[in-house]
PDB file of C-alpha atoms in Angstrom:
ATOM      1  CA  MET A 799      -6.423  14.381 -17.389  1.00 95.00           C
ATOM      2  CA  ILE A 800      -4.501  12.170 -15.020  1.00 97.00           C
ATOM      3  CA  LEU A 801      -4.450   8.286 -15.001  1.00 98.00           C
ATOM      4  CA  HIS A 802      -5.096   6.816 -11.464  1.00 98.00           C
ATOM      5  CA  TYR A 803      -3.709   3.439 -11.309  1.00 98.00           C
ATOM      6  CA  ILE A 804      -4.634   1.484  -8.462  1.00 98.00           C
ATOM      7  CA  TYR A 805      -2.734  -1.541  -7.748  1.00 98.00           C
ATOM      8  CA  ASP A 806      -0.903  -4.479  -5.847  1.00 98.00           C
ATOM      9  CA  PRO A 807       2.664  -5.506  -6.600  1.00 98.00           C
ATOM     10  CA  LEU A 808       1.208  -9.274  -5.830  1.00 98.00           C
ATOM     11  CA  CYS A 809      -1.881  -9.265  -8.086  1.00 98.00           C
ATOM     12  CA  GLY A 810      -1.560 -11.000 -11.283  1.00 98.00           C
ATOM     13  CA  TRP A 811      -3.730  -8.782 -13.325  1.00 98.00           C
ATOM     14  CA  CYS A 812      -1.674  -5.892 -12.310  1.00 98.00           C
ATOM     15  CA  TYR A 813       1.348  -7.928 -13.712  1.00 98.00           C
ATOM     16  CA  GLY A 814      -0.962  -8.420 -16.777  1.00 98.00           C
ATOM     17  CA  ALA A 815      -1.555  -5.050 -17.141  1.00 98.00           C
ATOM     18  CA  LYS A 816       2.255  -3.665 -17.165  1.00 98.00           C
ATOM     19  CA  PRO A 817       2.543  -3.208 -20.719  1.00 98.00           C
ATOM     20  CA  LEU A 818      -0.504  -0.830 -20.476  1.00 98.00           C
ATOM     21  CA  VAL A 819       0.522   1.570 -17.674  1.00 98.00           C
ATOM     22  CA  HIS A 820       3.821   1.620 -19.369  1.00 98.00           C
ATOM     23  CA  ALA A 821       2.405   3.032 -22.645  1.00 98.00           C
ATOM     24  CA  ALA A 822      -0.403   5.615 -21.081  1.00 98.00           C
ATOM     25  CA  GLN A 823       2.835   7.029 -19.291  1.00 97.00           C
ATOM     26  CA  GLY A 824       3.715   8.345 -22.754  1.00 97.00           C
ATOM     27  CA  VAL A 825       0.443   9.940 -23.255  1.00 97.00           C
ATOM     28  CA  LEU A 826      -0.838  11.771 -19.991  1.00 97.00           C
ATOM     29  CA  PRO A 827       0.544  11.498 -15.894  1.00 97.00           C
ATOM     30  CA  VAL A 828      -0.152   8.536 -14.440  1.00 98.00           C
ATOM     31  CA  ILE A 829      -0.134   8.154 -10.766  1.00 98.00           C
ATOM     32  CA  ALA A 830       0.319   4.709  -8.624  1.00 98.00           C
ATOM     33  CA  HIS A 831      -1.869   3.768  -5.741  1.00 98.00           C
ATOM     34  CA  GLY A 832      -1.051   0.113  -3.760  1.00 98.00           C
ATOM     35  CA  GLY A 833      -3.953  -1.397  -2.952  1.00 98.00           C
ATOM     36  CA  GLY A 834      -2.213  -3.905  -0.037  1.00 97.00           C
ATOM     37  CA  MET A 835      -4.346  -6.836  -1.301  1.00 97.00           C
ATOM     38  CA  MET A 836      -1.852  -8.839   1.089  1.00 98.00           C
ATOM     39  CA  SER A 837      -0.829  -6.460   3.880  1.00 98.00           C
ATOM     40  CA  GLY A 838      -1.558  -6.987   7.350  1.00 97.00           C
ATOM     41  CA  ALA A 839      -3.487  -9.558   8.291  1.00 97.00           C
ATOM     42  CA  ASN A 840      -3.843 -10.736   4.632  1.00 97.00           C
ATOM     43  CA  ARG A 841       0.039 -11.685   4.206  1.00 97.00           C
ATOM     44  CA  LYS A 842       0.334 -15.203   3.037  1.00 97.00           C
ATOM     45  CA  ALA A 843       3.013 -17.460   3.669  1.00 97.00           C
ATOM     46  CA  VAL A 844       3.400 -19.700   0.617  1.00 98.00           C
ATOM     47  CA  SER A 845       1.897 -23.442   0.885  1.00 97.00           C
ATOM     48  CA  PRO A 846       0.904 -25.547  -1.732  1.00 97.00           C
ATOM     49  CA  GLN A 847      -2.810 -24.369  -1.470  1.00 97.00           C
ATOM     50  CA  LEU A 848      -1.763 -20.666  -2.036  1.00 97.00           C
ATOM     51  CA  ARG A 849       0.219 -22.556  -5.397  1.00 97.00           C
ATOM     52  CA  ASN A 850      -2.803 -24.454  -6.283  1.00 97.00           C
ATOM     53  CA  TYR A 851      -5.205 -21.343  -6.204  1.00 95.00           C
ATOM     54  CA  VAL A 852      -2.694 -19.004  -8.050  1.00 96.00           C
ATOM     55  CA  MET A 853      -1.534 -20.720 -10.692  1.00 96.00           C
ATOM     56  CA  PRO A 854      -4.603 -21.589 -13.096  1.00 97.00           C
ATOM     57  CA  HIS A 855      -5.416 -17.855 -12.516  1.00 96.00           C
ATOM     58  CA  ASP A 856      -1.648 -16.931 -13.415  1.00 97.00           C
ATOM     59  CA  ARG A 857      -1.555 -19.590 -16.370  1.00 97.00           C
ATOM     60  CA  ARG A 858      -4.607 -17.214 -17.601  1.00 97.00           C
ATOM     61  CA  ILE A 859      -3.197 -14.355 -17.490  1.00 98.00           C
ATOM     62  CA  ALA A 860      -0.492 -14.986 -19.349  1.00 97.00           C
ATOM     63  CA  GLU A 861      -3.229 -16.328 -22.099  1.00 97.00           C
ATOM     64  CA  TYR A 862      -5.010 -13.546 -22.115  1.00 95.00           C
ATOM     65  CA  THR A 863      -1.875 -10.890 -21.674  1.00 97.00           C
ATOM     66  CA  GLY A 864       1.075 -12.136 -23.372  1.00 97.00           C
ATOM     67  CA  GLN A 865       3.273 -11.582 -20.095  1.00 98.00           C
ATOM     68  CA  PRO A 866       5.798 -14.091 -19.381  1.00 98.00           C
ATOM     69  CA  PHE A 867       5.659 -15.982 -16.336  1.00 98.00           C
ATOM     70  CA  GLY A 868       9.035 -18.176 -15.256  1.00 98.00           C
ATOM     71  CA  GLU A 869       9.820 -21.334 -14.054  1.00 98.00           C
ATOM     72  CA  ALA A 870      11.507 -19.337 -11.296  1.00 98.00           C
ATOM     73  CA  TYR A 871       8.429 -18.286 -10.073  1.00 98.00           C
ATOM     74  CA  PHE A 872       6.140 -21.465 -10.584  1.00 97.00           C
ATOM     75  CA  GLU A 873       8.303 -23.824  -9.463  1.00 97.00           C
ATOM     76  CA  GLY A 874      10.856 -22.078  -7.392  1.00 98.00           C
ATOM     77  CA  LEU A 875       9.534 -18.930  -5.185  1.00 98.00           C
ATOM     78  CA  LEU A 876       5.673 -21.126  -5.814  1.00 98.00           C
ATOM     79  CA  ARG A 877       6.963 -23.960  -3.924  1.00 97.00           C
ATOM     80  CA  ASP A 878       9.474 -21.749  -1.488  1.00 97.00           C
ATOM     81  CA  ASP A 879       7.168 -22.589   1.956  1.00 95.00           C
ATOM     82  CA  THR A 880       9.940 -19.861   3.891  1.00 96.00           C
ATOM     83  CA  ALA A 881       8.486 -17.259   1.682  1.00 97.00           C
ATOM     84  CA  VAL A 882       6.017 -14.631   2.906  1.00 97.00           C
ATOM     85  CA  PHE A 883       3.484 -12.676   0.293  1.00 98.00           C
ATOM     86  CA  ASP A 884       3.335  -9.483   1.730  1.00 98.00           C
ATOM     87  CA  SER A 885       2.251  -6.202  -0.219  1.00 98.00           C
ATOM     88  CA  THR A 886       3.289  -3.534   2.112  1.00 98.00           C
ATOM     89  CA  PRO A 887       7.313  -4.057   1.955  1.00 98.00           C
ATOM     90  CA  PRO A 888       7.387  -3.190  -2.525  1.00 98.00           C
ATOM     91  CA  ILE A 889       4.629  -0.797  -1.490  1.00 98.00           C
ATOM     92  CA  ALA A 890       6.670   1.047   0.323  1.00 98.00           C
ATOM     93  CA  ALA A 891       9.578   0.657  -1.900  1.00 98.00           C
ATOM     94  CA  VAL A 892       7.763   1.816  -4.847  1.00 98.00           C
ATOM     95  CA  LEU A 893       6.287   4.945  -2.659  1.00 98.00           C
ATOM     96  CA  ALA A 894      10.124   5.847  -1.603  1.00 98.00           C
ATOM     97  CA  ALA A 895      11.277   5.143  -5.657  1.00 98.00           C
ATOM     98  CA  GLU A 896       8.603   8.140  -6.150  1.00 98.00           C
ATOM     99  CA  HIS A 897       9.249  10.157  -3.484  1.00 97.00           C
ATOM    100  CA  ILE A 898      13.439  10.719  -4.304  1.00 96.00           C
ATOM    101  CA  ALA A 899      13.420   9.845  -8.043  1.00 96.00           C
ATOM    102  CA  GLY A 900       9.732   9.939  -9.697  1.00 97.00           C
ATOM    103  CA  ARG A 901      10.561   6.741 -10.364  1.00 98.00           C
ATOM    104  CA  GLY A 902       7.958   5.029  -8.319  1.00 98.00           C
ATOM    105  CA  LEU A 903       6.287   3.340 -11.604  1.00 98.00           C
ATOM    106  CA  GLU A 904       9.589   1.859 -13.276  1.00 98.00           C
ATOM    107  CA  LEU A 905      10.378   0.395  -9.573  1.00 98.00           C
ATOM    108  CA  LEU A 906       7.165  -1.121  -9.958  1.00 98.00           C
ATOM    109  CA  GLY A 907       7.657  -2.886 -13.173  1.00 98.00           C
ATOM    110  CA  ARG A 908      10.601  -4.339 -12.207  1.00 98.00           C
ATOM    111  CA  LEU A 909       9.362  -5.530  -9.026  1.00 98.00           C
ATOM    112  CA  GLN A 910       7.028  -7.476 -11.027  1.00 98.00           C
ATOM    113  CA  THR A 911       9.398  -8.862 -13.118  1.00 98.00           C
ATOM    114  CA  ALA A 912      11.486  -9.860 -10.540  1.00 98.00           C
ATOM    115  CA  HIS A 913       8.666 -11.643  -8.953  1.00 98.00           C
ATOM    116  CA  TYR A 914       7.206 -13.395 -11.997  1.00 98.00           C
ATOM    117  CA  VAL A 915       9.772 -14.179 -14.195  1.00 98.00           C
ATOM    118  CA  GLU A 916      12.595 -14.524 -12.056  1.00 98.00           C
ATOM    119  CA  GLY A 917      10.765 -15.738  -8.348  1.00 98.00           C
ATOM    120  CA  ARG A 918      12.283 -13.288  -6.073  1.00 98.00           C
ATOM    121  CA  ARG A 919      11.121 -12.573  -2.746  1.00 98.00           C
ATOM    122  CA  ILE A 920      10.033  -8.517  -3.204  1.00 98.00           C
ATOM    123  CA  ALA A 921       8.721  -8.851   0.472  1.00 98.00           C
ATOM    124  CA  ASP A 922      12.330  -8.885   1.819  1.00 98.00           C
ATOM    125  CA  GLU A 923      13.671  -6.020   2.363  1.00 97.00           C
ATOM    126  CA  ALA A 924      16.987  -6.675   1.069  1.00 98.00           C
ATOM    127  CA  VAL A 925      15.708  -7.735  -2.213  1.00 98.00           C
ATOM    128  CA  LEU A 926      13.746  -4.443  -2.865  1.00 98.00           C
ATOM    129  CA  PHE A 927      17.014  -2.525  -2.065  1.00 98.00           C
ATOM    130  CA  GLU A 928      19.358  -4.355  -4.725  1.00 98.00           C
ATOM    131  CA  LEU A 929      16.059  -3.727  -7.265  1.00 98.00           C
ATOM    132  CA  ALA A 930      16.086  -0.161  -6.759  1.00 98.00           C
ATOM    133  CA  LYS A 931      19.663  -0.251  -6.681  1.00 98.00           C
ATOM    134  CA  GLU A 932      19.616  -2.023 -10.036  1.00 98.00           C
ATOM    135  CA  ILE A 933      17.899   0.563 -12.163  1.00 97.00           C
ATOM    136  CA  GLY A 934      20.146   3.342 -10.249  1.00 97.00           C
ATOM    137  CA  ILE A 935      18.380   4.558  -7.566  1.00 98.00           C
ATOM    138  CA  GLU A 936      21.189   6.197  -5.097  1.00 97.00           C
ATOM    139  CA  PRO A 937      21.083   3.228  -2.492  1.00 97.00           C
ATOM    140  CA  ASP A 938      21.200   5.749   1.068  1.00 97.00           C
ATOM    141  CA  ALA A 939      18.288   8.055  -0.198  1.00 98.00           C
ATOM    142  CA  PHE A 940      16.343   5.237  -0.873  1.00 98.00           C
ATOM    143  CA  ALA A 941      16.680   3.497   2.439  1.00 97.00           C
ATOM    144  CA  SER A 942      15.882   6.810   4.088  1.00 98.00           C
ATOM    145  CA  ALA A 943      12.876   6.994   1.896  1.00 98.00           C
ATOM    146  CA  PHE A 944      11.332   3.791   2.673  1.00 98.00           C
ATOM    147  CA  ILE A 945      11.987   3.947   6.409  1.00 97.00           C
ATOM    148  CA  SER A 946      10.539   6.965   6.608  1.00 97.00           C
ATOM    149  CA  THR A 947       7.419   5.968   4.156  1.00 96.00           C
ATOM    150  CA  ASP A 948       3.818   5.681   5.564  1.00 97.00           C
ATOM    151  CA  SER A 949       2.630   2.656   3.686  1.00 97.00           C
ATOM    152  CA  ASP A 950      -0.008   1.932   6.423  1.00 97.00           C
ATOM    153  CA  ARG A 951      -1.591   5.579   5.499  1.00 98.00           C
ATOM    154  CA  HIS A 952      -1.197   5.563   1.612  1.00 98.00           C
ATOM    155  CA  ILE A 953      -3.191   1.574   1.458  1.00 98.00           C
ATOM    156  CA  LYS A 954      -5.478   3.850   3.418  1.00 98.00           C
ATOM    157  CA  ASP A 955      -6.106   6.330   1.235  1.00 98.00           C
ATOM    158  CA  SER A 956      -5.693   3.797  -2.148  1.00 98.00           C
ATOM    159  CA  ARG A 957      -8.849   1.582  -0.695  1.00 98.00           C
ATOM    160  CA  ALA A 958     -10.663   5.190   0.018  1.00 98.00           C
ATOM    161  CA  LEU A 959     -10.008   5.798  -3.598  1.00 98.00           C
ATOM    162  CA  LEU A 960     -11.131   2.797  -5.142  1.00 98.00           C
ATOM    163  CA  ALA A 961     -14.119   2.932  -3.071  1.00 97.00           C
ATOM    164  CA  ARG A 962     -15.138   6.605  -4.318  1.00 97.00           C
ATOM    165  CA  VAL A 963     -14.347   5.752  -8.050  1.00 97.00           C
ATOM    166  CA  GLY A 964     -16.486   2.911  -7.766  1.00 96.00           C
ATOM    167  CA  GLY A 965     -13.462  -0.158  -8.565  1.00 96.00           C
ATOM    168  CA  GLN A 966     -14.101  -3.716  -8.224  1.00 91.00           C
ATOM    169  CA  GLY A 967     -10.508  -4.334  -7.509  1.00 95.00           C
ATOM    170  CA  PHE A 968      -7.150  -4.279  -8.703  1.00 97.00           C
ATOM    171  CA  PRO A 969      -6.175  -3.329 -11.248  1.00 98.00           C
ATOM    172  CA  THR A 970      -8.541  -0.296 -11.497  1.00 98.00           C
ATOM    173  CA  LEU A 971      -7.779   2.500 -13.705  1.00 98.00           C
ATOM    174  CA  ALA A 972      -9.474   5.421 -13.850  1.00 98.00           C
ATOM    175  CA  LEU A 973      -9.391   8.707 -15.309  1.00 97.00           C
ATOM    176  CA  GLU A 974      -9.915  11.915 -13.908  1.00 97.00           C
ATOM    177  CA  GLN A 975     -10.881  15.206 -15.247  1.00 95.00           C
ATOM    178  CA  ASN A 976     -11.848  18.305 -13.512  1.00 93.00           C
ATOM    179  CA  GLY A 977     -12.362  16.506 -10.756  1.00 92.00           C
ATOM    180  CA  HIS A 978     -14.643  13.828 -11.933  1.00 96.00           C
ATOM    181  CA  PHE A 979     -13.789   9.652 -12.306  1.00 97.00           C
ATOM    182  CA  THR A 980     -14.277   7.641 -15.207  1.00 97.00           C
ATOM    183  CA  VAL A 981     -13.361   3.820 -14.489  1.00 97.00           C
ATOM    184  CA  VAL A 982     -11.580   2.685 -17.643  1.00 97.00           C
ATOM    185  CA  ASP A 983     -12.532  -0.991 -18.648  1.00 96.00           C
ATOM    186  CA  ILE A 984      -9.061  -2.283 -19.621  1.00 96.00           C
ATOM    187  CA  SER A 985     -10.013  -5.870 -20.754  1.00 95.00           C
ATOM    188  CA  PRO A 986     -10.379  -5.385 -24.393  1.00 96.00           C
ATOM    189  CA  TRP A 987      -6.595  -3.399 -24.250  1.00 97.00           C
ATOM    190  CA  LEU A 988      -4.615  -6.130 -22.586  1.00 97.00           C
ATOM    191  CA  GLY A 989      -1.941  -7.653 -25.015  1.00 96.00           C
ATOM    192  CA  LYS A 990      -2.876  -4.461 -26.796  1.00 97.00           C
ATOM    193  CA  PRO A 991      -0.929  -1.398 -25.424  1.00 98.00           C
ATOM    194  CA  GLN A 992      -0.645   0.944 -28.051  1.00 97.00           C
ATOM    195  CA  ALA A 993      -3.447   0.209 -29.139  1.00 98.00           C
ATOM    196  CA  PHE A 994      -4.551   1.539 -25.912  1.00 98.00           C
ATOM    197  CA  ALA A 995      -2.482   4.721 -25.846  1.00 98.00           C
ATOM    198  CA  SER A 996      -4.226   5.546 -28.733  1.00 97.00           C
ATOM    199  CA  TRP A 997      -7.127   5.368 -27.630  1.00 97.00           C
ATOM    200  CA  LEU A 998      -6.256   7.088 -23.961  1.00 96.00           C
ATOM    201  CA  ALA A 999      -4.462   9.776 -26.319  1.00 95.00           C
ATOM    202  CA  GLN A1000      -8.245  10.460 -28.454  1.00 94.00           C
ATOM    203  CA  SER A1001      -9.743  10.304 -25.093  1.00 88.00           C
ATOM    204  CA  ALA A1002      -7.436  13.143 -23.692  1.00 80.00           C
TER     205      ALA A1002
END
């Protein structure tokens, strides 16, 4: 049994589900698929309109999941009108970390904390390279893998998988067994990672 995790690095509910994904990794293989929510034409410059849109959602996510959101995010990054939210570079970084070290999900977790707690600009390559180095990934190998990653193809494939399993957006978690996919409703488990892990263990 495999757990497929269709995510976006700039999706607040994916950050809310981060402890569940981490707990699931202790039970069964988890494969990450970046969906490109803010890629290409959907890239967004930070603006007062964007801030006013995401902040109520983020407050709700924090309340439901217990995940921390930092002042550096709310009062720093979300007020930085030179910043751009672009999903493609962080997805490429996750793919690179997975390719060279099998640590894509670990880097994703670090990127989510950098974005939502520390207010870092995770669409900036310099920030991505710094965070990969921080978790112990060899810089030259990471840079080479990052440059050669076909993130556009990955995003296209991730969206095809999302449609195939009948997911409704990000995050979508789906269990695969013998080629059959079952979407997991994570709403009862948000904020309860150990209970989620126990449920997955019983399912497996």
